[in-house]
Every structure is written in C-alpha cells, then in structure tokens.
C-alpha positions as a Python dict, from the first residue, in 0.01 Angstrom:
ca = {
    (1, 'M'): (0, 0, 0),
    (2, 'N'): (309, 62, -213),
    (3, 'E'): (635, -122, -275),
    (4, 'E'): (819, 66, 4),
    (5, 'T'): (561, -46, 260),
    (6, 'Y'): (592, -401, 138),
    (7, 'N'): (968, -402, 178),
    (8, 'E'): (941, -264, 531),
    (9, 'Q'): (746, -573, 638),
    (10, 'G'): (1072, -765, 657),
    (11, 'I'): (1107, -1140, 620),
    (12, 'S'): (863, -1407, 727),
    (13, 'L'): (952, -1739, 883),
    (14, 'S'): (856, -1929, 569),
    (15, 'D'): (1074, -1697, 360),
    (16, 'L'): (1363, -1756, 601),
    (17, 'F'): (1340, -2135, 567),
    (18, 'F'): (1321, -2098, 190),
    (19, 'L'): (1632, -1880, 185),
    (20, 'I'): (1822, -2123, 406),
    (21, 'K'): (1729, -2411, 178),
    (22, 'R'): (1822, -2220, -137),
    (23, 'N'): (2156, -2098, 7),
    (24, 'F'): (2243, -2407, 210),
    (25, 'L'): (2559, -2479, 12),
    (26, 'M'): (2691, -2126, 67),
    (27, 'I'): (2613, -2147, 441),
    (28, 'L'): (2791, -2482, 464),
    (29, 'I'): (3102, -2361, 277),
    (30, 'I'): (3142, -2039, 480),
    (31, 'T'): (3087, -2223, 809),
    (32, 'I'): (3342, -2492, 720),
    (33, 'I'): (3598, -2229, 619),
    (34, 'C'): (3551, -2044, 951),
    (35, 'A'): (3568, -2371, 1147),
    (36, 'I'): (3893, -2468, 974),
    (37, 'A'): (4038, -2122, 1036),
    (38, 'G'): (3939, -2144, 1404),
    (39, 'G'): (4090, -2491, 1433),
    (40, 'V'): (4419, -2381, 1276),
    (41, 'Y'): (4436, -2085, 1513),
    (42, 'A'): (4344, -2289, 1823),
    (43, 'F'): (4568, -2588, 1759),
    (44, 'S'): (4861, -2436, 1569),
    (45, 'I'): (4892, -2059, 1617),
    (46, 'K'): (4754, -1977, 1962),
    (47, 'K'): (4978, -2080, 2248),
    (48, 'P'): (4794, -2313, 2489),
    (49, 'V'): (4742, -2196, 2845),
    (50, 'Y'): (4825, -2469, 3096),
    (51, 'T'): (4666, -2480, 3440),
    (52, 'A'): (4830, -2645, 3741),
    (53, 'I'): (4628, -2709, 4055),
    (54, 'A'): (4756, -2756, 4411),
    (55, 'T'): (4540, -2802, 4719),
    (56, 'A'): (4580, -2733, 5090),
    (57, 'V'): (4363, -2820, 5389),
    (58, 'V'): (4276, -2591, 5679),
    (59, 'Q'): (4227, -2753, 6018),
    (60, 'A'): (4191, -2587, 6356),
    (61, 'E'): (4250, -2797, 6663),
    (62, 'P'): (3936, -2822, 6877),
    (63, 'T'): (3961, -2639, 7206),
    (64, 'N'): (3884, -2800, 7539),
    (65, 'N'): (3590, -2569, 7603),
    (66, 'G'): (3468, -2539, 7245),
    (67, 'S'): (3223, -2761, 7061),
    (68, 'E'): (3280, -2920, 6721),
    (69, 'A'): (3053, -2656, 6566),
    (70, 'T'): (3270, -2382, 6715),
    (71, 'S'): (3585, -2546, 6581),
    (72, 'Y'): (3425, -2577, 6237),
    (73, 'S'): (3323, -2210, 6232),
    (74, 'Y'): (3676, -2118, 6337),
    (75, 'S'): (3819, -2329, 6054),
    (76, 'V'): (3586, -2161, 5803),
    (77, 'A'): (3709, -1820, 5919),
    (78, 'L'): (4069, -1937, 5885),
    (79, 'T'): (3997, -2065, 5533),
    (80, 'N'): (3882, -1721, 5424),
    (81, 'T'): (4185, -1565, 5591),
    (82, 'F'): (4429, -1798, 5413),
    (83, 'K'): (4246, -1735, 5085),
    (84, 'D'): (4328, -1364, 5110),
    (85, 'L'): (4675, -1423, 5250),
    (86, 'I'): (4791, -1637, 4957),
    (87, 'K'): (4775, -1337, 4720),
    (88, 'N'): (4936, -1102, 4974),
    (89, 'I'): (5249, -921, 4859),
    (90, 'T'): (5451, -1067, 5150),
    (91, 'V'): (5375, -1422, 5036),
    (92, 'I'): (5444, -1331, 4673),
    (93, 'N'): (5785, -1192, 4768),
    (94, 'V'): (5872, -1509, 4962),
    (95, 'A'): (5759, -1726, 4670),
    (96, 'A'): (5971, -1522, 4428),
    (97, 'D'): (6273, -1553, 4659),
    (98, 'E'): (6236, -1930, 4678),
    (99, 'L'): (6202, -1969, 4300),
    (100, 'I'): (6513, -1757, 4243),
    (101, 'D'): (6710, -1940, 4514),
    (102, 'E'): (6624, -2273, 4352),
    (103, 'N'): (6775, -2143, 4024),
    (104, 'N'): (6443, -2163, 3842),
    (105, 'Y'): (6466, -1791, 3769),
    (106, 'S'): (6739, -1526, 3773),
    (107, 'E'): (6748, -1213, 3985),
    (108, 'G'): (6666, -1009, 3676),
    (109, 'D'): (6336, -1196, 3643),
    (110, 'R'): (6216, -1091, 3991),
    (111, 'N'): (5971, -820, 3886),
    (112, 'A'): (5828, -1023, 3599),
    (113, 'L'): (5800, -1326, 3828),
    (114, 'K'): (5613, -1128, 4095),
    (115, 'A'): (5377, -999, 3826),
    (116, 'K'): (5307, -1357, 3712),
    (117, 'L'): (5234, -1468, 4068),
    (118, 'Q'): (4991, -1182, 4113),
    (119, 'K'): (4818, -1214, 3776),
    (120, 'N'): (4828, -1584, 3692),
    (121, 'V'): (4755, -1738, 4032),
    (122, 'S'): (4399, -1767, 4167),
    (123, 'V'): (4260, -1917, 4487),
    (124, 'S'): (3924, -2078, 4554),
    (125, 'S'): (3787, -2236, 4868),
    (126, 'T'): (3533, -2501, 4957),
    (127, 'T'): (3404, -2442, 5308),
    (128, 'S'): (3224, -2775, 5319),
    (129, 'T'): (3561, -2955, 5305),
    (130, 'L'): (3782, -2672, 5438),
    (131, 'T'): (4017, -2693, 5141),
    (132, 'L'): (4195, -2430, 4938),
    (133, 'T'): (4259, -2479, 4566),
    (134, 'V'): (4546, -2284, 4413),
    (135, 'S'): (4540, -2259, 4033),
    (136, 'A'): (4831, -2122, 3829),
    (137, 'N'): (4821, -2051, 3455),
    (138, 'S'): (5116, -2038, 3218),
    (139, 'T'): (5210, -2102, 2856),
    (140, 'T'): (5428, -2393, 2971),
    (141, 'P'): (5317, -2677, 3202),
    (142, 'E'): (5646, -2670, 3393),
    (143, 'E'): (5608, -2305, 3490),
    (144, 'A'): (5243, -2349, 3588),
    (145, 'I'): (5344, -2625, 3831),
    (146, 'L'): (5631, -2415, 3970),
    (147, 'L'): (5406, -2114, 4035),
    (148, 'A'): (5131, -2314, 4206),
    (149, 'N'): (5370, -2504, 4433),
    (150, 'A'): (5578, -2196, 4516),
    (151, 'I'): (5287, -1975, 4620),
    (152, 'L'): (5132, -2246, 4838),
    (153, 'K'): (5458, -2344, 5008),
    (154, 'A'): (5543, -1976, 5062),
    (155, 'T'): (5209, -1925, 5240),
    (156, 'V'): (5279, -2214, 5477),
    (157, 'S'): (5631, -2083, 5533),
    (158, 'V'): (5507, -1732, 5621),
    (159, 'V'): (5236, -1837, 5867),
    (160, 'D'): (5458, -2098, 6037),
    (161, 'K'): (5760, -1870, 6068),
    (162, 'Y'): (5899, -1811, 6417),
    (163, 'A'): (5927, -1462, 6560),
    (164, 'V'): (6284, -1329, 6561),
    (165, 'N'): (6439, -1063, 6779),
    (166, 'S'): (6530, -777, 6544),
    (167, 'E'): (6839, -684, 6748),
    (168, 'T'): (6993, -1023, 6823),
    (169, 'G'): (6848, -1223, 6535),
    (170, 'E'): (6753, -1503, 6775),
    (171, 'V'): (6418, -1681, 6781),
    (172, 'I'): (6189, -1547, 7051),
    (173, 'K'): (6075, -1805, 7306),
    (174, 'D'): (5792, -1809, 7559),
    (175, 'T'): (5823, -1870, 7935),
    (176, 'N'): (5836, -2244, 7876),
    (177, 'G'): (6125, -2211, 7635),
    (178, 'E'): (5914, -2289, 7328),
    (179, 'P'): (5963, -2085, 7007),
    (180, 'V'): (5695, -1825, 6940),
    (181, 'H'): (5536, -1796, 6595),
    (182, 'N'): (5491, -1464, 6418),
    (183, 'Y'): (5124, -1544, 6359),
    (184, 'I'): (5011, -1753, 6653),
    (185, 'I'): (4650, -1781, 6540),
    (186, 'L'): (4748, -1902, 6190),
    (187, 'A'): (5053, -2116, 6271),
    (188, 'N'): (5029, -2488, 6191),
    (189, 'K'): (4672, -2448, 6059),
    (190, 'L'): (4749, -2476, 5687),
    (191, 'K'): (4887, -2799, 5542),
    (192, 'V'): (4973, -2883, 5181),
    (193, 'F'): (4738, -3163, 5082),
    (194, 'S'): (4859, -3225, 4727),
    (195, 'E'): (5127, -3058, 4520),
    (196, 'A'): (5051, -2911, 4181),
    (197, 'S'): (4946, -3129, 3889),
    (198, 'M'): (4829, -3045, 3540),
    (199, 'D'): (4462, -2985, 3461),
    (200, 'T'): (4457, -3112, 3101),
    (201, 'T'): (4079, -3070, 3062),
    (202, 'S'): (4112, -2690, 3063),
    (203, 'I'): (4352, -2702, 2766),
    (204, 'K'): (4115, -2910, 2554),
    (205, 'S'): (3806, -2710, 2646),
    (206, 'N'): (3970, -2377, 2552),
    (207, 'K'): (4056, -2505, 2205),
    (208, 'L'): (3707, -2642, 2151),
    (209, 'I'): (3556, -2311, 2260),
    (210, 'I'): (3761, -2129, 1997),
    (211, 'V'): (3644, -2368, 1725),
    (212, 'A'): (3281, -2334, 1843),
    (213, 'V'): (3306, -1954, 1831),
    (214, 'A'): (3449, -1975, 1478),
    (215, 'I'): (3153, -2189, 1368),
    (216, 'V'): (2908, -1936, 1516),
    (217, 'I'): (3090, -1654, 1334),
    (218, 'G'): (3061, -1851, 1009),
    (219, 'L'): (2686, -1891, 1057),
    (220, 'V'): (2643, -1522, 1141),
    (221, 'I'): (2835, -1417, 829),
    (222, 'S'): (2632, -1657, 613),
    (223, 'F'): (2295, -1536, 740),
    (224, 'G'): (2412, -1176, 716),
    (225, 'I'): (2492, -1219, 347),
    (226, 'I'): (2158, -1392, 285),
    (227, 'L'): (1957, -1119, 460),
    (228, 'V'): (2139, -838, 279),
    (229, 'K'): (2074, -1006, -57),
    (230, 'Y'): (1709, -1064, 32),
    (231, 'L'): (1637, -714, 160),
    (232, 'S'): (1817, -548, -132),
    (233, 'D'): (1622, -753, -389),
    (234, 'D'): (1309, -559, -493),
    (235, 'T'): (1191, -801, -763),
    (236, 'F'): (861, -986, -731),
    (237, 'T'): (889, -1363, -725),
    (238, 'S'): (515, -1440, -733),
    (239, 'K'): (176, -1299, -829),
    (240, 'E'): (78, -1287, -462),
    (241, 'S'): (372, -1067, -368),
    (242, 'F'): (282, -820, -648),
    (243, 'E'): (-82, -807, -536),
    (244, 'K'): (23, -756, -177),
    (245, 'A'): (260, -474, -264),
    (246, 'Y'): (15, -270, -477),
    (247, 'N'): (-314, -384, -321),
    (248, 'I'): (-460, -492, -654),
    (249, 'N'): (-600, -815, -794),
    (250, 'I'): (-440, -971, -1102),
    (251, 'L'): (-706, -1117, -1327),
    (252, 'S'): (-475, -1318, -1547),
    (253, 'S'): (-110, -1370, -1623),
    (254, 'I'): (99, -1480, -1920),
    (255, 'H'): (356, -1751, -1864),
    (256, 'E'): (674, -1781, -2065),
    (257, 'A'): (723, -2123, -2220),
    (258, 'D'): (1048, -2303, -2290),
    (259, 'G'): (1256, -2136, -2557),
    (260, 'G'): (1085, -1801, -2506),
    (261, 'N'): (770, -1903, -2703),
    (262, 'L'): (430, -1815, -2554),
}
C-alpha cells in the first residue's frame, strides 16, 4: 500500500467528528454570517408576497326524485366545474372589467391586470365540505384582497347572468315569464361564503424558509472548506497513519521536547 492508496480511502467517521470539533469556531462564524445575510435579504431586501383567501360554497338543490347521495355527487361535480371555470378567460375578463370600472385600475393596466389574475390566482376545493378556496398573491395586501374578491365575484356574476336576445338586447324569458339564465345548470349554485382576508402565516413562513436555507448554505460551505483542507493535506498526523500508508511497522520513534531539545 502506498500514500496514494491511503488518500483514496477518504475520511472516516471519527476523523469527521475530530475535524468538526477542531473547526467548530469557523463553522459557527460562517453559518452565522450566512444566517444574518439571509435574514437581511428576507426581512429588508426581498419584497414580501401577501396571500389573500376568499371562499365560496357549492350547493345543489335536491331534486324530488333524487336521493341525498345523488345530490351530493351532483354538488361534487359542480365543485370541479366551478374550480375550472374560475380561471377561465371569460371570468378573468369580467373581473378585469369590474376592477377597472371601480377605479382600482386604469384602462391601460388591463393586460397586466389580466396577466396577474391568470398567474397569481389559484383555486383549491374540498369535496368533503363542497367549498372552493380562492387564493391571490401580490406584493401588497390591498391588491391581493382585490384580486381574490374580484375573481370570485366575477365567477358568480357569469354563472348567474341572464340570457339576452342579441338583436333586441332584452332578457329572454321562459313560457312562465321567468328570466332564463345563460347557464341553467350552474345558475344560483355558487355562493360567496367569505370575502378575502389576509393569510399572515404565509408571509412569516416564507421569511423563515429563506433564513433556514441560508443556514444550510452556511453549513455546506463550512463542511466543504473543511473537506477540501483535509483531502489536500498529505501530512501524517500519527504513527498509525504512517504505518497504514506504507504497510510497515515502526519500531521506535523520537519525540521532540519543548524548546526543540531531544
């Protein structure tokens, strides 16, 4: 066995603990510096992303001939339909129109606003409770609330809208004189349960995640430096390591005393 073979054996667990103990101060300093840098970035430089959450409930009226199980299955199907409909371009256009009409945005912001509604709004459903959760993200809490409320109200407005005669502009009515909805199956099935409110926990968790990642990076850098120093050091620190490298037995050794005297 030669020195090259010895070096290729790598590092043992006992050597690793010894290196950590010997370089603990360096590990601590680098980790603290990275943690501070991550904290400054998370709390001072990076803009927080605010999340507003609004909820709606889906409820289908039970039919005379249908059982409760049938009505529940029908409501579940409607929930999935509304989940897809909320991100539909028709709903997004209506939501953009309403936000512009309410003077929250200008006409020049229309395209950017539609892009925000498509990108920053997400929908999730819970079939066990037949609810829809609309989440909107933004760099300001006010805008997050506006986006969540607008997209949900626009969905209700679209599905509850009455059919209009394209020639006369009048609302179409049935034989009983009642107005006819554009989407009969979906009309009056979606109700706003709660308007948007801020989810402050998401803001805090994102900042803590950034700091945690910075700490991990600090540890990785520290251990990387330690391993590079260890693997590039070809000196022998003990009689045993010399014997192991050259496969020989040392019969005796001379120790250096204090002051260089033997």
